Amino acid sequence: MQGITIALALLAMVVVSGTVTRILPIAVPLPLIQIGLGMLVAVVTGRAVELDPSIFFLLFLPPLLFLDGWRIPKEGLLHDKGIILELALGLVLFTVLGVGIFIHWMIPSVPLPVAFALAAILSPTDPIAVSAISARVPIPKRLMHILEGESLLNDASGLVCMRFAVAAAVTGAFSVGEAVTTFLWLALGGIAIGVGLTWAVTRTRDLVSRKLGEDTGSHILISLLIPFCAYLAAEHFHCSGILAAVAAGITMSFVERRGRALAITRVRTQTVWDTVQFAMNGMVFVLLGQQFPNIASSAAKVVRETGHGHPIWLVIYVAAITAALVIMRLSWVWISLRFTLFRAARRGETIRTPSWRLVVATSLAGVRGAITLAGILTLPLALDDGSAFPARELAIFLAAGVIITSLVLASVFLPFLLKNLDLPPEPTHRQEEDAARIAAAEAAIKAIQAAQHRMGEGRSDADFYSEVGARLMEFYRERIDGRSKTGDEAEQVQRMEDIERALRLSGLRAERDAIFGMARARKLPEATAKTLVREIDLLEARLVSST
């Protein structure tokens, strides 16, 4: 019962963290606030939640990775695929080898496999933490797409590398040939299971919906279950559940493009997943804060094994590892940029060397977050011979310390580096958007004409159908005319649309206030009021999202 109470308290801290972020006069990263609130819970309750590593891994990683794969912009991913692969694969291996050897050299009591495992789990980055840091100084879209794509892939590559390192630490054996074969089975099998399971489940769901009608609640629940099913199925066949969850998310994004689900299902599914994402990420950081006092206490005991008696060495270790990560990332980004510019020059393209501030910002944007914490807490408690896993508490503390330090560094320096930064112009896709809106409007006019004739044929009130159809078609023709203009006329149309949107929003909010007023005065049934407010909310959400 007490464990449930603490879990509810942690969820309450996630809610409070959002309010605190908006109250503070300065931009403090949301993860840092959540860590602090977690520490507060630990101090007040006097105990920490006991975490089973395997259960923790299962509860938090599949939905987070699935959502990353589902929502990441595929166009940006494909456009910068070379840069993303260099960061997500090359940089991960570079980090695992370099930082792993550095950790073992600096702390000899940490076995080399454990050092590699720690370096591997420190390699994934967290774009959610970066976006929280840069709330007041927005990150350039292309850079954010690169960071998102890197995070999507390096989550998988870093966690797979960690799995190999942990296996070597637990069994005491490691074979390069076996590792390559196992990696291929893990990767290909995990991807195949994630894609196949998602495709099969969604096809079955669509078939049932066509036969029996669509149930919004069932659709949402299926989307929530898919990442866990993909993860468990892959693990059952000794494949990578991590890659299965990522592949399932990417497949889900393509399935969603078929547009088979009802509009209300898509709206509610997005709302549910927004809540899941906020709760899951928040819970991970609150749990870090709640576990941190015990982690620090255990690590202080372990640090004496390193030959240094004072716990201040823990701070030195964290600072040194963070510095090593930043230096290695900066070196890799710089080298990668040189190769990119060289290839562009050989293709005869016009090259523009990015500012040094953008290079440094890309390096500091490698913030560690939820995936690192979720992964490090899954370190096994014991080896195959039953002895305790070496330096487990110290590794957890170092990972937690690097997460906090990287968040602080990014929150301090990223706004300075990105402020008033002169960037190459980014494509706005305005022409593509206008073309899509024109094509959609033309399709709507044809559909209205066909429906108008079909519905009004042979009826005495056919004129009503013609009048209403003409009114609707005029709306779409105005959209086509407006989107077909160029130059100053296009800017004028855009200005008029902005004014119209602002006036519509004012009208919708007044409608909603009036309905709430009638409901409070009991002049309107509660169910009717909810229905009307829901309609207004959907219209307002559509107008706001189009800005």
XYZ file of C-alpha atoms in Angstrom:
547
model
C 0.000 0.000 0.000
C 2.829 2.367 0.833
C 4.488 1.632 -2.520
C 1.279 2.581 -4.342
C 1.085 5.798 -2.322
C 4.649 6.702 -3.293
C 3.929 5.925 -6.966
C 0.918 8.243 -6.867
C 3.059 10.896 -5.189
C 5.593 10.589 -8.019
C 2.850 11.060 -10.616
C 1.646 14.097 -8.685
C 5.190 15.509 -8.887
C 5.097 15.107 -12.683
C 1.945 17.237 -12.722
C 3.455 19.814 -10.368
C 6.635 20.031 -12.467
C 4.731 21.457 -15.428
C 3.232 24.192 -13.255
C 6.585 25.031 -11.662
C 8.192 25.373 -15.099
C 5.626 27.980 -16.143
C 5.912 29.890 -12.857
C 9.694 30.271 -12.788
C 10.945 33.554 -14.283
C 13.926 31.854 -15.949
C 13.952 28.912 -18.361
C 14.810 25.873 -16.240
C 14.717 22.501 -18.049
C 11.676 20.459 -17.073
C 13.779 17.319 -16.369
C 15.847 19.204 -13.768
C 12.685 20.333 -11.970
C 11.352 16.772 -12.026
C 14.606 15.437 -10.582
C 14.426 18.011 -7.786
C 10.804 17.130 -6.994
C 11.743 13.458 -6.929
C 14.412 14.199 -4.339
C 11.783 16.068 -2.332
C 9.539 12.978 -2.348
C 12.454 10.834 -1.155
C 13.219 13.223 1.704
C 9.563 13.531 2.793
C 8.709 9.817 2.557
C 12.070 8.601 3.799
C 12.203 5.721 1.333
C 12.684 4.966 -2.352
C 10.683 2.801 -4.723
C 12.309 -0.594 -5.136
C 12.842 -1.069 -8.850
C 13.075 -4.418 -10.601
C 15.423 -3.679 -13.556
C 13.640 -5.931 -16.062
C 10.185 -4.595 -15.150
C 11.441 -1.004 -15.260
C 12.911 -1.610 -18.727
C 9.662 -3.143 -19.991
C 7.399 -0.423 -18.591
C 9.286 2.626 -19.802
C 11.392 1.897 -22.885
C 8.935 0.298 -25.380
C 6.358 3.130 -25.355
C 9.010 5.876 -25.438
C 10.895 4.290 -28.342
C 7.650 3.447 -30.153
C 6.481 7.035 -29.903
C 9.832 8.336 -31.167
C 9.547 6.136 -34.249
C 5.888 7.048 -34.760
C 6.224 10.827 -34.589
C 9.650 11.622 -35.976
C 9.385 13.516 -39.329
C 10.392 10.951 -41.946
C 11.247 13.610 -44.551
C 13.849 15.215 -42.290
C 15.151 11.763 -41.394
C 15.674 10.851 -45.064
C 17.003 14.284 -46.074
C 19.845 14.171 -43.541
C 20.216 10.388 -43.371
C 23.985 10.537 -43.899
C 24.590 12.925 -41.003
C 22.129 11.059 -38.782
C 23.749 7.670 -39.437
C 27.200 9.115 -38.760
C 25.990 10.406 -35.383
C 23.726 7.495 -34.461
C 26.066 4.645 -35.389
C 29.593 5.955 -35.858
C 29.514 8.289 -32.868
C 28.011 5.582 -30.660
C 30.831 3.123 -31.413
C 33.384 5.941 -31.063
C 31.887 6.860 -27.679
C 31.676 3.285 -26.421
C 35.323 2.576 -27.192
C 36.787 5.950 -26.236
C 34.782 6.736 -23.109
C 34.763 3.093 -21.999
C 38.569 2.903 -22.050
C 38.758 6.321 -20.372
C 36.431 5.239 -17.526
C 38.411 2.042 -16.925
C 41.678 4.010 -16.936
C 40.331 6.631 -14.548
C 38.592 4.128 -12.220
C 40.539 0.841 -12.397
C 38.120 -0.878 -10.004
C 35.437 -0.647 -12.705
C 35.993 -3.697 -14.978
C 36.415 -2.957 -18.671
C 33.109 -4.647 -19.708
C 31.244 -2.591 -17.094
C 32.997 0.562 -18.316
C 31.945 -0.248 -21.880
C 28.370 -0.872 -20.678
C 28.327 2.514 -18.932
C 29.759 4.250 -22.006
C 27.201 2.516 -24.233
C 24.238 3.638 -22.149
C 25.662 7.178 -22.012
C 25.804 7.361 -25.816
C 22.039 7.845 -26.533
C 20.818 11.443 -26.548
C 17.437 12.849 -25.535
C 15.876 15.481 -27.860
C 12.941 15.957 -25.478
C 15.301 17.346 -22.873
C 16.900 19.599 -25.498
C 13.543 20.957 -26.650
C 12.615 21.657 -23.035
C 15.858 23.578 -22.554
C 15.428 25.623 -25.723
C 11.782 26.537 -25.105
C 12.636 30.241 -25.142
C 15.393 30.016 -27.758
C 14.022 27.620 -30.415
C 16.419 25.173 -31.993
C 16.603 25.426 -35.813
C 14.217 22.942 -37.403
C 16.866 21.085 -39.364
C 19.114 20.722 -36.330
C 16.144 19.464 -34.304
C 15.305 16.929 -37.009
C 18.921 15.715 -36.966
C 18.870 15.416 -33.169
C 15.539 13.562 -33.282
C 16.770 11.166 -35.959
C 20.023 10.594 -34.100
C 18.138 9.916 -30.884
C 15.785 7.470 -32.601
C 18.655 5.362 -33.926
C 21.255 5.785 -31.193
C 18.748 4.654 -28.574
C 18.752 1.300 -30.301
C 22.480 1.131 -31.144
C 23.551 2.294 -27.680
C 21.284 -0.129 -25.844
C 22.328 -3.033 -28.079
C 26.010 -2.232 -27.388
C 25.183 -2.120 -23.695
C 23.578 -5.548 -23.959
C 26.794 -7.010 -25.395
C 28.927 -5.344 -22.730
C 26.681 -6.555 -19.891
C 26.702 -10.081 -21.313
C 30.513 -9.980 -21.368
C 30.572 -8.721 -17.767
C 28.116 -11.378 -16.554
C 29.594 -14.388 -18.385
C 33.223 -13.256 -18.543
C 33.443 -14.210 -22.235
C 33.303 -12.258 -25.491
C 33.738 -13.349 -29.124
C 33.873 -10.874 -32.000
C 32.476 -13.349 -34.524
C 29.682 -14.384 -32.214
C 28.979 -10.735 -31.428
C 28.593 -9.856 -35.130
C 26.289 -12.829 -35.749
C 24.270 -12.064 -32.645
C 24.036 -8.389 -33.602
C 22.649 -9.240 -37.047
C 20.086 -11.591 -35.500
C 19.163 -9.013 -32.875
C 18.836 -6.191 -35.397
C 17.182 -7.910 -38.354
C 14.960 -10.100 -36.197
C 13.856 -7.185 -34.023
C 13.043 -4.994 -37.019
C 11.163 -7.807 -38.780
C 9.089 -8.604 -35.696
C 8.254 -4.947 -35.062
C 7.176 -4.349 -38.666
C 5.344 -7.667 -39.067
C 3.452 -7.521 -35.793
C 2.333 -3.923 -36.294
C 1.199 -4.604 -39.848
C -0.708 -7.757 -38.846
C -2.403 -6.139 -35.844
C -3.443 -2.995 -37.695
C -4.734 -4.971 -40.698
C -6.815 -7.150 -38.395
C -8.084 -4.091 -36.549
C -9.099 -2.389 -39.804
C -10.850 -5.546 -41.009
C -12.856 -5.805 -37.799
C -13.710 -2.088 -37.974
C -15.013 -2.433 -41.528
C -17.195 -5.383 -40.574
C -18.465 -4.286 -37.155
C -17.787 -0.560 -36.984
C -14.949 1.372 -35.373
C -14.557 1.508 -31.602
C -12.350 4.453 -30.663
C -11.446 3.078 -27.244
C -10.289 -0.230 -28.726
C -8.140 1.554 -31.315
C -6.412 3.594 -28.644
C -5.833 0.546 -26.447
C -4.390 -1.398 -29.393
C -1.929 1.421 -30.095
C -0.853 1.338 -26.455
C -0.375 -2.441 -26.480
C 1.570 -2.708 -29.755
C 4.966 -1.495 -28.408
C 4.814 -3.890 -25.452
C 3.747 -6.805 -27.653
C 6.510 -6.074 -30.172
C 9.089 -5.809 -27.418
C 8.022 -9.029 -25.660
C 7.728 -10.989 -28.921
C 11.231 -9.945 -29.982
C 12.703 -10.782 -26.594
C 10.980 -14.192 -26.702
C 12.877 -15.002 -29.895
C 16.100 -13.518 -28.444
C 15.970 -10.535 -30.807
C 16.214 -6.847 -29.945
C 13.016 -5.678 -28.283
C 14.404 -2.151 -28.543
C 14.607 -2.239 -32.333
C 11.249 -4.008 -32.470
C 9.613 -1.113 -30.600
C 11.282 1.475 -32.864
C 10.327 -0.451 -36.019
C 6.759 -0.795 -34.736
C 6.540 2.972 -34.266
C 7.860 3.727 -37.758
C 5.454 1.171 -39.257
C 2.590 2.734 -37.310
C 3.327 6.108 -38.883
C 2.989 4.621 -42.376
C -0.154 2.691 -41.424
C -1.679 5.919 -40.098
C -1.236 7.581 -43.501
C -3.875 5.283 -44.993
C -6.458 7.391 -43.162
C -8.691 4.437 -42.263
C -9.440 5.602 -38.717
C -12.173 8.077 -37.849
C -11.139 11.681 -37.220
C -12.251 11.492 -33.592
C -10.129 8.357 -33.130
C -7.030 10.156 -34.383
C -7.699 13.184 -32.171
C -8.223 11.085 -29.054
C -5.282 8.783 -29.815
C -2.950 11.758 -30.115
C -4.264 13.173 -26.844
C -3.760 9.877 -25.022
C -0.226 9.456 -26.349
C 0.659 13.056 -25.443
C -0.357 12.215 -21.885
C 1.577 8.941 -21.928
C 4.685 10.689 -23.219
C 4.492 13.437 -20.601
C 3.842 10.952 -17.793
C 6.502 8.421 -18.862
C 9.289 10.952 -19.386
C 8.328 12.771 -16.207
C 8.182 9.584 -14.156
C 11.662 8.560 -15.306
C 13.210 11.834 -14.135
C 11.183 11.964 -10.927
C 12.317 8.397 -10.219
C 15.905 9.499 -10.816
C 15.513 12.221 -8.210
C 13.749 9.834 -5.839
C 16.509 7.231 -6.197
C 19.372 9.733 -6.179
C 19.947 9.982 -2.392
C 20.315 6.200 -2.102
C 22.404 6.068 -5.284
C 24.763 8.752 -3.957
C 25.045 7.008 -0.593
C 25.879 3.652 -2.172
C 28.316 5.230 -4.613
C 30.122 7.022 -1.760
C 30.827 3.628 -0.211
C 31.994 2.173 -3.490
C 34.300 5.104 -4.276
C 36.619 4.065 -1.458
C 37.395 0.951 -3.486
C 38.962 3.174 -6.138
C 41.723 4.227 -3.770
C 40.268 7.675 -3.120
C 38.757 8.091 0.312
C 36.738 11.281 -0.119
C 33.332 11.276 -1.892
C 34.359 14.485 -3.710
C 35.952 12.130 -6.230
C 32.431 11.209 -7.329
C 31.937 14.779 -8.541
C 35.329 14.681 -10.272
C 34.426 11.425 -12.024
C 31.133 12.851 -13.278
C 32.785 16.051 -14.510
C 35.563 14.120 -16.258
C 33.143 11.717 -18.000
C 30.895 14.597 -19.083
C 33.913 16.469 -20.460
C 35.064 13.346 -22.312
C 31.597 12.906 -23.866
C 31.454 16.550 -24.982
C 35.000 16.497 -26.421
C 34.418 13.252 -28.307
C 31.087 14.490 -29.665
C 32.614 17.826 -30.677
C 35.480 16.027 -32.432
C 33.113 13.689 -34.242
C 30.778 16.516 -35.317
C 33.709 18.548 -36.631
C 35.183 15.598 -38.546
C 31.743 14.653 -39.888
C 31.182 18.237 -41.025
C 34.513 18.260 -42.885
C 33.555 15.085 -44.762
C 30.084 16.458 -45.551
C 31.517 19.691 -46.966
C 34.134 17.739 -48.920
C 31.499 15.496 -50.521
C 29.324 18.530 -51.339
C 32.270 20.302 -52.972
C 33.059 17.234 -55.114
C 29.440 17.201 -56.314
C 29.813 20.836 -57.362
C 27.313 22.118 -54.810
C 27.514 25.567 -53.273
C 28.840 25.096 -49.767
C 28.398 27.325 -46.770
C 30.481 26.565 -43.713
C 28.309 26.600 -40.579
C 29.175 28.925 -37.740
C 31.385 27.549 -34.985
C 28.521 28.303 -32.602
C 26.271 25.869 -34.465
C 28.960 23.153 -34.290
C 29.394 23.665 -30.546
C 25.605 23.813 -30.046
C 25.231 20.480 -31.847
C 27.820 19.021 -29.494
C 26.227 20.398 -26.315
C 22.780 19.330 -27.553
C 23.821 15.725 -26.920
C 21.929 15.758 -23.632
C 21.412 12.471 -21.831
C 17.955 11.722 -20.507
C 15.217 9.158 -20.058
C 16.725 6.351 -22.171
C 20.077 6.581 -20.380
C 18.437 6.415 -16.977
C 16.047 3.631 -17.972
C 18.930 1.613 -19.401
C 21.389 2.038 -16.532
C 18.803 0.971 -13.969
C 18.474 -2.362 -15.796
C 22.013 -3.434 -14.956
C 21.727 -6.929 -13.442
C 22.095 -7.324 -9.707
C 24.366 -10.384 -9.905
C 26.761 -12.272 -12.178
C 26.308 -15.850 -13.356
C 28.267 -17.146 -10.381
C 25.905 -15.390 -7.952
C 28.324 -12.635 -6.928
C 27.229 -9.003 -6.986
C 27.502 -7.126 -10.278
C 30.731 -5.099 -9.987
C 30.436 -1.332 -9.396
C 26.706 -1.344 -10.176
C 25.874 1.475 -7.722
C 28.826 3.550 -8.907
C 27.800 3.120 -12.576
C 24.236 4.199 -11.795
C 25.484 7.254 -9.910
C 27.853 8.243 -12.719
C 25.075 7.927 -15.315
C 22.691 9.960 -13.156
C 25.376 12.578 -12.573
C 26.128 12.865 -16.290
C 22.404 13.287 -17.053
C 22.105 16.159 -14.592
C 25.398 17.774 -15.625
C 24.606 17.597 -19.350
C 21.192 19.150 -18.709
C 22.745 22.010 -16.753
C 25.461 22.645 -19.354
C 22.956 22.682 -22.199
C 20.512 24.924 -20.319
C 23.276 27.444 -19.613
C 25.091 27.509 -22.960
C 22.561 26.512 -25.648
C 20.482 29.708 -25.401
C 23.671 31.769 -25.738
C 24.960 29.743 -28.700
C 21.658 29.738 -30.602
C 20.583 33.320 -29.937
C 20.621 35.465 -33.114
C 22.517 32.725 -34.923
C 22.851 33.341 -38.660
C 21.554 30.151 -40.252
C 21.163 29.011 -43.862
C 17.563 29.491 -45.038
C 15.388 26.454 -44.392
C 12.725 25.289 -46.861
C 9.238 26.378 -45.794
C 7.370 23.866 -47.995
C 4.822 26.621 -48.646
C 4.438 25.666 -52.307
C 3.854 22.001 -51.443
C 1.307 23.010 -48.804
C -0.556 25.289 -51.229
C -0.605 22.581 -53.903
C -1.943 20.048 -51.400
C -4.682 22.421 -50.214
C -5.706 23.170 -53.833
C -5.840 19.465 -54.704
C -7.849 18.729 -51.556
C -10.272 21.576 -52.303
C -10.777 20.362 -55.894
C -11.468 16.854 -54.622
C -13.962 18.286 -52.115
C -15.816 20.214 -54.849
C -16.147 17.079 -56.974
C -17.369 15.064 -53.993
C -19.940 17.740 -53.031
C -21.243 17.922 -56.601
C -21.650 14.154 -56.786
C -23.282 13.941 -53.355
C -25.565 16.897 -54.101
C -26.929 15.257 -57.269
C -27.262 11.881 -55.577
C -29.040 13.196 -52.477
C -31.304 15.664 -54.290
C -32.279 13.490 -57.249
C -36.032 12.999 -57.487
C -36.783 15.054 -54.364
C -39.230 17.940 -54.209
C -36.742 20.002 -52.167
C -33.829 19.473 -54.582
C -33.264 23.238 -54.694
C -32.172 23.161 -51.071
C -29.431 20.666 -51.927
C -28.288 22.841 -54.831
C -28.198 25.968 -52.674
C -26.279 24.337 -49.798
C -23.894 22.617 -52.232
C -23.193 25.912 -54.025
C -22.443 27.597 -50.697
C -19.961 24.894 -49.704
C -18.313 24.808 -53.138
C -17.855 28.571 -53.032
C -15.881 28.171 -49.809
C -13.511 25.725 -51.517
C -13.230 27.879 -54.669
C -12.146 30.823 -52.503
C -9.466 28.592 -50.986
C -8.244 27.594 -54.465
C -8.135 31.226 -55.611
C -6.280 32.319 -52.493
C -3.699 29.525 -52.649
C -3.092 30.061 -56.382
C -1.846 33.631 -55.963
C 1.831 34.563 -55.774
C 3.948 37.530 -54.716
C 2.250 40.464 -52.979
C -1.199 39.003 -53.613
C -0.202 35.822 -51.768
C 1.034 37.851 -48.803
C -2.232 39.794 -48.762
C -4.246 36.563 -48.816
C -2.118 35.182 -45.983
C -2.702 38.358 -43.984
C -6.457 38.092 -44.515
C -6.395 34.440 -43.445
C -4.522 35.380 -40.267
C -7.116 38.051 -39.476
C -9.965 35.647 -40.231
C -8.372 32.999 -37.998
C -8.016 35.469 -35.125
C -11.651 36.588 -35.474
C -12.874 32.984 -35.657
C -10.921 32.113 -32.525
C -12.507 35.077 -30.718
C -15.937 33.918 -31.828
C -15.341 30.296 -30.798
C -14.111 31.316 -27.347
C -17.148 33.530 -26.881
C -19.381 30.608 -27.925
C -17.721 28.356 -25.387
C -18.008 30.925 -22.580
C -21.711 31.360 -23.367
C -22.314 27.592 -23.284
C -20.453 27.249 -19.984
C -22.505 30.137 -18.613
C -25.782 28.474 -19.607
C -24.583 25.169 -18.109
C -23.670 26.854 -14.815
C -27.097 28.532 -14.768
C -28.691 25.119 -15.468
C -30.298 26.419 -18.646
C -28.586 23.685 -20.666
C -28.249 19.920 -19.905
C -24.724 18.892 -18.969
C -24.486 16.255 -21.724
C -25.531 18.779 -24.375
C -23.048 21.316 -23.048
C -20.211 18.774 -23.235
C -21.092 17.887 -26.827
C -21.162 21.535 -27.922
C -17.929 22.364 -26.101
C -16.225 19.349 -27.689
C -17.206 20.563 -31.152
C -15.870 24.040 -30.412
C -12.654 22.621 -28.950
C -12.004 20.581 -32.114
C -12.599 23.624 -34.319
C -10.311 25.749 -32.158
C -7.618 23.060 -32.146
C -7.777 22.973 -35.952
C -7.405 26.747 -36.214
C -4.574 26.905 -33.666
C -2.661 24.035 -35.294
C -2.781 25.816 -38.662
C -0.862 28.832 -37.344
